[in-house]
Amino acid sequence: MVKANFKQMAKKILTCGSATALTLSLLAPAAPVAIAAEEAQSNTVTEKVKLDPSYQQAPFDGWGTALVWFANITGGWPDEVKNQLADALYGKDGLNFNIARYNIGGGDSPETTPYMRLGGAVPGYWNRPAEFGPPNGNTAGWTEPKNWWDPKNPDHWNWSADANQQWWLKAAKSRGADTFEAFSNSAPYFMTQSGYVSGNWDANKDNLKPDQYTNFASYLTGVVDHLQQETGIKFKTLSPVNEPNTNYWGAKGRQEGSHWAPASQAKMINEVKTQLTEKGLNTVVSAMDETNPSKFRSNWDAYNTETRNNIGQLNVHTYGTGERNGARDIAKGAGKKLWMSEVDLSVGGQNHEDIKPGIAISERIQADIQQLEPEAWVLWQAVEDEVNMRPEHENGNWGLIQVDFAAKDFSNFKIYKNKKYYAVGNYSKFIRPGDQFINTNNQNTLAAIDAKDDSVVVVYTNSTAEQKVVNLDLSGFETINGTASATPYVTSATDNLQKKEDIKVKDEKLAAVVPAQSITTFVVSGVSGVNKDAGFLNNHDKYKISNLNSGKVLDITQDGKIVQKSYDRDKASQQWSLQKVTNGYSSKELYKIVDTNSGKVIGVENGSAVEQTYQNTVSQKWMLSTSGNQQYTFINAANGQLLEVGGASTKEDAGVDVWSANAGKNQSWKIDKSGIVEIEPANVVVTKKKIAPELPQEITAIYGDGIKVQKAVQWEPIVPDQYDRETFFTVKGTVEGTNIPAVANVTVSKVESVEPIKVKTVPGKAPELPEFVPAKLKIGTEGNVRVNWETIDPSKYETLAKFTVKGSIPYSPVKLTANVQVTKPALQNIALNLPGSDQEFPKATASFTGQYDKAENVNDGEISSIRWTNWDPNSWRSEDWVAIDFGSEDTISTLDLHFYDDGGGTRPPASLQLEYWDGTEWKAIDGTQLDVNAKKDLTVNFAPVTTSKVRVVMKAMPNTCIAISEIEVFGKGDVTKAEPSIGDDATLESILIDGKPLKDFQPDQFTYDVKEKASNSPVVTAVTNDLFASYQVSEVEDAAVITVKSEDGLRTETYTVKFR
């Protein structure tokens, strides 16, 4: 028998803390398996998620889809087939959608040869009498009369048109749908300039004839009026324009569409509003269904007050995802409902079982609802043409269901539900109309409360390749019943909304392991109310308010102007209180921003933010918006404008004002608790009785932003009889600037033993040996004891080496050793230039930058939706580059790219090539020409290159723009800031048998025969070449097997010692 002692010659210093045991449930493809918390946490990434029900979005209208092409096709199919589809989308056992967007078709002329995709030619409701058509159908020399259509003439309407889409309207209503919107993609052909409903010959120009606004409004409102009377279906909204300010819509394209300049949009919105009122319809105008939030904002900014007032609901699409917060704040500032009214995405080639599209649509839902705060989330069209999605055609995963649009034989008809179908079900089946989304501190988590049912639904998306431990903190709820529990539903590569075993809530927390690449819905019962003291913001705390663009904080000048200044953690004028002046918990509550020093508040005068005595005026009240991460915008209640640093200035004392929402970082603020929020206790060990303890003159104070600062402390007097024996006692102290008491925990005890420690450094840098080390005390506990180290000869750490340093403990005979390893320095990210640093280099530049983005976003240290793109609204750019100029030469060998991918029009590049600057020209770096394959994160390693600049040259995927969130370039960097590298050595220095070195041992020899009987139980230990590598010894058939793992965990070596 071999005794496998796990014992290294040097052990790492560890800070010991308390461990809390949690019971975890594993959500696996099979039935859940309970696993120990300790095991899960040692092998699995843990994500802590806090729910905050004090920030509740408006009651949700629901989920749905546009009917449009698929309804135009399938509404005429056999009842059995189309009812299966309707059940899958609107049935309670299906996705339980409750919203349907009905497309009022324009319709090309009867003489137009069909050119659209299957289903794209949605019939119009006009009827052209024969007198206005070609005589006897002969178009030779014939021209259609102008302005023949008269909306007041019943013969000019065809109310039997579009029966297929109407079937879907009724099918949705019969299954419980309660919210209907009518929308238009194009006016009828005879109102257009090109004569086609697909757009103008110049896609950048309007297609509606200038004299047809009234007629087109009559057409749309007439259809809504008729359908409501004939079907009993009430349209809450009518959207007259769709993705208007784009160049998507050109004549003879494969679908209906029309460009509208902002002024044209406004004219159409006003005309439709007028006619809805004249017809006595309760339907309101929704607008403008723009393709992305940034274009939405551009359109809105061009509208005058009349047009804005005529819009009852704001609609936006998220085919581009930047500036969502701008659209959110426009809607909240204007007091209008906002819908995310259309989106879909296709990730990868057609594959109904691929989980990646499911993950992508889940991430889109989460981000849209967190950042937009929409009151509805609606798909483009839930059913797609399966044949058109095949590899030989579009090769995509559009839609939730795919069927053959050209099916003739329905006897063996196939309905394909892809993973997106089930992923959407993780939301739509459990978060229902009337529920309210709440705030969380996690971008992978979406949560909604059902106040009627005392429950919260939490959807967590794990896009990683590894399982995760998710700890949900429910302490934000006022009441958590003793029987509170969660039922999980999982969609993954192997599960489709699979129900798992219930999980109990314990100690206000829910802990579970979620599978890799999965969407998990937790339906948590038995929680209700709001714990006023557990939200992210409260009335009694003080806060610092930092501008996201400049990094500087709100401050006040002597004459009462609000400015930004560099942070001074102890400056009273930078400490603010957020006092809620309304009584609810909605995301539209109003606050006053109070200077805690003077008691005055921030108000607005002539567009500038100033300090005022509070008089309960509207301009002194602010609505807060957030999507988590402690980042907020402040919307002024008087004018709907946002608090910002004027001109996006980063300068000291730059003025703060209010401006229209523009989604700029200068309008976003990070809110952290200010002042000292915690004093860390001092733990002092006296190693000999009757020796007065040396209490520290400074103690660690923790500020609200997490920064730790050493502060002077005044301790209460200590009397000798407190330390005249081995014992424990505490001493209290005071710290200036806080009422939080300081505490010193004193232990009087001899030292029993101290383990050796190990320390790393780099050549030329003295090792930083600890002032205190953990020791086992004779009193029965452990504590940190002071150490006096011998002086180190600098020659010992000039080059790569290992050596020891001896140390002694005051008043103790116990000695200890520090094992020092001098290792090569780690590479540094030499591209990083943090916002507010005011340093010119490193500097990012690009061949082209989209109008809403910045090149400097790629090296700001933030991997997020804040990015660089090459988006050009006028044309597709096939190739661009982004460069990093270091300002001086360095040797580089690794570059990390973090792309942004919305699964739609903003994607990683198709391929890339790295190039370096040789002083006169750009040259390719060998081996770095790569296909990206839609990877969001990419590491490129290459032979070391010495250069002052590097750039990545990228080719775009077809019809997409390239987006980079962050570029990290790794080189030697500033040697004075060098840190030791993580070891990659997994070899041994020696093997010891019963404490004696193994004869003739060589690190690169892995098998040894030893003349020793295993029955004698020899003790086998080892010494690793790298002090920070680890090993374990196991017994295998009269042999000891030593498995060594490198510090970085990437390499292992196995040594075998056979006994005979």
PDB file of C-alpha atoms in Angstrom, residues 24-157:
ATOM      1  CA  LEU A  24     -28.165  23.254  -5.067  1.00  0.00           C
ATOM      2  CA  SER A  25     -30.286  21.544  -7.690  1.00  0.00           C
ATOM      3  CA  LEU A  26     -28.698  20.631 -11.006  1.00  0.00           C
ATOM      4  CA  LEU A  27     -30.921  21.429 -13.972  1.00  0.00           C
ATOM      5  CA  ALA A  28     -29.668  18.743 -16.300  1.00  0.00           C
ATOM      6  CA  PRO A  29     -31.208  17.112 -19.383  1.00  0.00           C
ATOM      7  CA  ALA A  30     -32.348  14.206 -17.257  1.00  0.00           C
ATOM      8  CA  ALA A  31     -34.130  14.553 -13.934  1.00  0.00           C
ATOM      9  CA  PRO A  32     -32.434  17.071 -11.622  1.00  0.00           C
ATOM     10  CA  VAL A  33     -29.580  15.809  -9.520  1.00  0.00           C
ATOM     11  CA  ALA A  34     -28.875  17.365  -6.133  1.00  0.00           C
ATOM     12  CA  ILE A  35     -25.211  18.285  -5.742  1.00  0.00           C
ATOM     13  CA  ALA A  36     -23.238  19.684  -2.834  1.00  0.00           C
ATOM     14  CA  ALA A  37     -22.775  23.449  -2.841  1.00  0.00           C
ATOM     15  CA  GLU A  38     -19.060  23.137  -2.195  1.00  0.00           C
ATOM     16  CA  GLU A  39     -18.603  20.845  -5.172  1.00  0.00           C
ATOM     17  CA  ALA A  40     -20.636  23.032  -7.464  1.00  0.00           C
ATOM     18  CA  GLN A  41     -18.834  26.178  -6.473  1.00  0.00           C
ATOM     19  CA  SER A  42     -15.370  24.686  -6.853  1.00  0.00           C
ATOM     20  CA  ASN A  43     -16.034  23.470 -10.386  1.00  0.00           C
ATOM     21  CA  THR A  44     -18.544  26.015 -11.618  1.00  0.00           C
ATOM     22  CA  VAL A  45     -18.727  29.764 -12.185  1.00  0.00           C
ATOM     23  CA  THR A  46     -21.067  31.354  -9.659  1.00  0.00           C
ATOM     24  CA  GLU A  47     -23.266  34.286 -10.646  1.00  0.00           C
ATOM     25  CA  LYS A  48     -25.005  36.285  -7.942  1.00  0.00           C
ATOM     26  CA  VAL A  49     -28.190  38.010  -9.054  1.00  0.00           C
ATOM     27  CA  LYS A  50     -30.084  40.538  -6.952  1.00  0.00           C
ATOM     28  CA  LEU A  51     -33.721  41.278  -7.789  1.00  0.00           C
ATOM     29  CA  ASP A  52     -35.045  44.766  -7.078  1.00  0.00           C
ATOM     30  CA  PRO A  53     -38.855  45.025  -7.133  1.00  0.00           C
ATOM     31  CA  SER A  54     -38.672  48.697  -6.125  1.00  0.00           C
ATOM     32  CA  TYR A  55     -38.144  49.519  -9.826  1.00  0.00           C
ATOM     33  CA  GLN A  56     -41.168  48.163 -11.703  1.00  0.00           C
ATOM     34  CA  GLN A  57     -41.756  48.750 -15.385  1.00  0.00           C
ATOM     35  CA  ALA A  58     -45.287  49.502 -16.590  1.00  0.00           C
ATOM     36  CA  PRO A  59     -47.738  46.567 -16.707  1.00  0.00           C
ATOM     37  CA  PHE A  60     -46.787  44.499 -19.725  1.00  0.00           C
ATOM     38  CA  ASP A  61     -49.112  44.391 -22.743  1.00  0.00           C
ATOM     39  CA  GLY A  62     -47.775  41.045 -23.878  1.00  0.00           C
ATOM     40  CA  TRP A  63     -46.093  39.049 -26.616  1.00  0.00           C
ATOM     41  CA  GLY A  64     -47.004  38.557 -30.242  1.00  0.00           C
ATOM     42  CA  THR A  65     -46.126  38.498 -33.895  1.00  0.00           C
ATOM     43  CA  ALA A  66     -46.835  40.315 -37.116  1.00  0.00           C
ATOM     44  CA  LEU A  67     -49.138  38.191 -39.294  1.00  0.00           C
ATOM     45  CA  VAL A  68     -48.150  39.529 -42.712  1.00  0.00           C
ATOM     46  CA  TRP A  69     -46.555  37.055 -45.168  1.00  0.00           C
ATOM     47  CA  PHE A  70     -47.077  33.789 -43.316  1.00  0.00           C
ATOM     48  CA  ALA A  71     -50.728  34.604 -42.619  1.00  0.00           C
ATOM     49  CA  ASN A  72     -51.213  35.633 -46.245  1.00  0.00           C
ATOM     50  CA  ILE A  73     -50.057  32.131 -47.199  1.00  0.00           C
ATOM     51  CA  THR A  74     -51.281  29.836 -44.440  1.00  0.00           C
ATOM     52  CA  GLY A  75     -54.660  31.465 -43.785  1.00  0.00           C
ATOM     53  CA  GLY A  76     -55.919  29.720 -46.917  1.00  0.00           C
ATOM     54  CA  TRP A  77     -54.664  26.256 -45.961  1.00  0.00           C
ATOM     55  CA  PRO A  78     -56.781  23.351 -44.731  1.00  0.00           C
ATOM     56  CA  ASP A  79     -58.374  23.947 -41.330  1.00  0.00           C
ATOM     57  CA  GLU A  80     -56.476  21.153 -39.592  1.00  0.00           C
ATOM     58  CA  VAL A  81     -53.078  22.531 -40.619  1.00  0.00           C
ATOM     59  CA  LYS A  82     -53.672  26.215 -40.022  1.00  0.00           C
ATOM     60  CA  ASN A  83     -55.319  25.498 -36.684  1.00  0.00           C
ATOM     61  CA  GLN A  84     -52.213  23.586 -35.598  1.00  0.00           C
ATOM     62  CA  LEU A  85     -50.155  26.653 -36.408  1.00  0.00           C
ATOM     63  CA  ALA A  86     -52.563  28.993 -34.640  1.00  0.00           C
ATOM     64  CA  ASP A  87     -52.549  26.729 -31.573  1.00  0.00           C
ATOM     65  CA  ALA A  88     -48.744  26.718 -31.565  1.00  0.00           C
ATOM     66  CA  LEU A  89     -48.609  30.510 -31.464  1.00  0.00           C
ATOM     67  CA  TYR A  90     -51.780  31.692 -29.707  1.00  0.00           C
ATOM     68  CA  GLY A  91     -53.000  28.591 -27.883  1.00  0.00           C
ATOM     69  CA  LYS A  92     -52.547  28.205 -24.131  1.00  0.00           C
ATOM     70  CA  ASP A  93     -50.552  25.031 -24.740  1.00  0.00           C
ATOM     71  CA  GLY A  94     -48.496  26.879 -27.327  1.00  0.00           C
ATOM     72  CA  LEU A  95     -46.675  30.167 -26.865  1.00  0.00           C
ATOM     73  CA  ASN A  96     -49.855  31.848 -25.596  1.00  0.00           C
ATOM     74  CA  PHE A  97     -49.270  35.025 -27.605  1.00  0.00           C
ATOM     75  CA  ASN A  98     -51.873  37.740 -27.081  1.00  0.00           C
ATOM     76  CA  ILE A  99     -50.795  40.374 -29.629  1.00  0.00           C
ATOM     77  CA  ALA A 100     -51.327  40.298 -33.405  1.00  0.00           C
ATOM     78  CA  ARG A 101     -50.028  42.954 -35.796  1.00  0.00           C
ATOM     79  CA  TYR A 102     -52.156  43.030 -38.914  1.00  0.00           C
ATOM     80  CA  ASN A 103     -50.553  44.253 -42.147  1.00  0.00           C
ATOM     81  CA  ILE A 104     -52.768  46.450 -44.303  1.00  0.00           C
ATOM     82  CA  GLY A 105     -51.420  45.593 -47.726  1.00  0.00           C
ATOM     83  CA  GLY A 106     -50.857  48.184 -50.432  1.00  0.00           C
ATOM     84  CA  GLY A 107     -51.058  45.930 -53.456  1.00  0.00           C
ATOM     85  CA  ASP A 108     -49.370  46.256 -56.846  1.00  0.00           C
ATOM     86  CA  SER A 109     -51.381  46.877 -60.013  1.00  0.00           C
ATOM     87  CA  PRO A 110     -53.182  43.959 -61.670  1.00  0.00           C
ATOM     88  CA  GLU A 111     -50.870  44.423 -64.655  1.00  0.00           C
ATOM     89  CA  THR A 112     -47.661  43.936 -62.630  1.00  0.00           C
ATOM     90  CA  THR A 113     -45.906  40.621 -63.142  1.00  0.00           C
ATOM     91  CA  PRO A 114     -45.475  38.998 -59.704  1.00  0.00           C
ATOM     92  CA  TYR A 115     -41.967  39.558 -58.348  1.00  0.00           C
ATOM     93  CA  MET A 116     -42.218  39.304 -54.579  1.00  0.00           C
ATOM     94  CA  ARG A 117     -41.246  36.497 -52.234  1.00  0.00           C
ATOM     95  CA  LEU A 118     -43.913  33.974 -51.276  1.00  0.00           C
ATOM     96  CA  GLY A 119     -46.493  35.746 -49.145  1.00  0.00           C
ATOM     97  CA  GLY A 120     -44.953  39.167 -49.695  1.00  0.00           C
ATOM     98  CA  ALA A 121     -47.696  40.404 -51.996  1.00  0.00           C
ATOM     99  CA  VAL A 122     -50.285  41.170 -49.308  1.00  0.00           C
ATOM    100  CA  PRO A 123     -53.558  42.113 -51.078  1.00  0.00           C
ATOM    101  CA  GLY A 124     -54.790  45.696 -50.947  1.00  0.00           C
ATOM    102  CA  TYR A 125     -58.388  46.633 -50.148  1.00  0.00           C
ATOM    103  CA  TRP A 126     -58.880  48.824 -53.198  1.00  0.00           C
ATOM    104  CA  ASN A 127     -60.937  47.894 -56.221  1.00  0.00           C
ATOM    105  CA  ARG A 128     -60.245  49.410 -59.620  1.00  0.00           C
ATOM    106  CA  PRO A 129     -63.421  49.460 -61.731  1.00  0.00           C
ATOM    107  CA  ALA A 130     -63.048  48.250 -65.304  1.00  0.00           C
ATOM    108  CA  GLU A 131     -63.526  51.764 -66.648  1.00  0.00           C
ATOM    109  CA  PHE A 132     -60.124  52.700 -65.214  1.00  0.00           C
ATOM    110  CA  GLY A 133     -58.335  49.563 -66.436  1.00  0.00           C
ATOM    111  CA  PRO A 134     -56.908  48.653 -69.812  1.00  0.00           C
ATOM    112  CA  PRO A 135     -59.643  48.116 -72.407  1.00  0.00           C
ATOM    113  CA  ASN A 136     -60.307  44.399 -72.737  1.00  0.00           C
ATOM    114  CA  GLY A 137     -57.078  43.797 -70.829  1.00  0.00           C
ATOM    115  CA  ASN A 138     -54.948  45.243 -73.617  1.00  0.00           C
ATOM    116  CA  THR A 139     -52.232  47.461 -72.097  1.00  0.00           C
ATOM    117  CA  ALA A 140     -50.718  48.494 -75.425  1.00  0.00           C
ATOM    118  CA  GLY A 141     -50.683  52.301 -75.456  1.00  0.00           C
ATOM    119  CA  TRP A 142     -52.756  52.395 -72.291  1.00  0.00           C
ATOM    120  CA  THR A 143     -51.990  54.637 -69.301  1.00  0.00           C
ATOM    121  CA  GLU A 144     -53.923  54.355 -66.062  1.00  0.00           C
ATOM    122  CA  PRO A 145     -55.869  57.532 -65.277  1.00  0.00           C
ATOM    123  CA  LYS A 146     -54.482  59.664 -62.480  1.00  0.00           C
ATOM    124  CA  ASN A 147     -56.318  59.999 -59.179  1.00  0.00           C
ATOM    125  CA  TRP A 148     -59.014  57.536 -60.156  1.00  0.00           C
ATOM    126  CA  TRP A 149     -59.435  56.175 -56.611  1.00  0.00           C
ATOM    127  CA  ASP A 150     -62.152  57.789 -54.516  1.00  0.00           C
ATOM    128  CA  PRO A 151     -62.360  56.582 -50.906  1.00  0.00           C
ATOM    129  CA  LYS A 152     -65.973  57.759 -50.706  1.00  0.00           C
ATOM    130  CA  ASN A 153     -67.016  55.521 -53.591  1.00  0.00           C
ATOM    131  CA  PRO A 154     -68.013  52.046 -52.288  1.00  0.00           C
ATOM    132  CA  ASP A 155     -67.148  50.539 -55.666  1.00  0.00           C
ATOM    133  CA  HIS A 156     -63.522  51.515 -55.133  1.00  0.00           C
ATOM    134  CA  TRP A 157     -63.162  49.183 -52.158  1.00  0.00           C
TER     135      TRP A 157
END
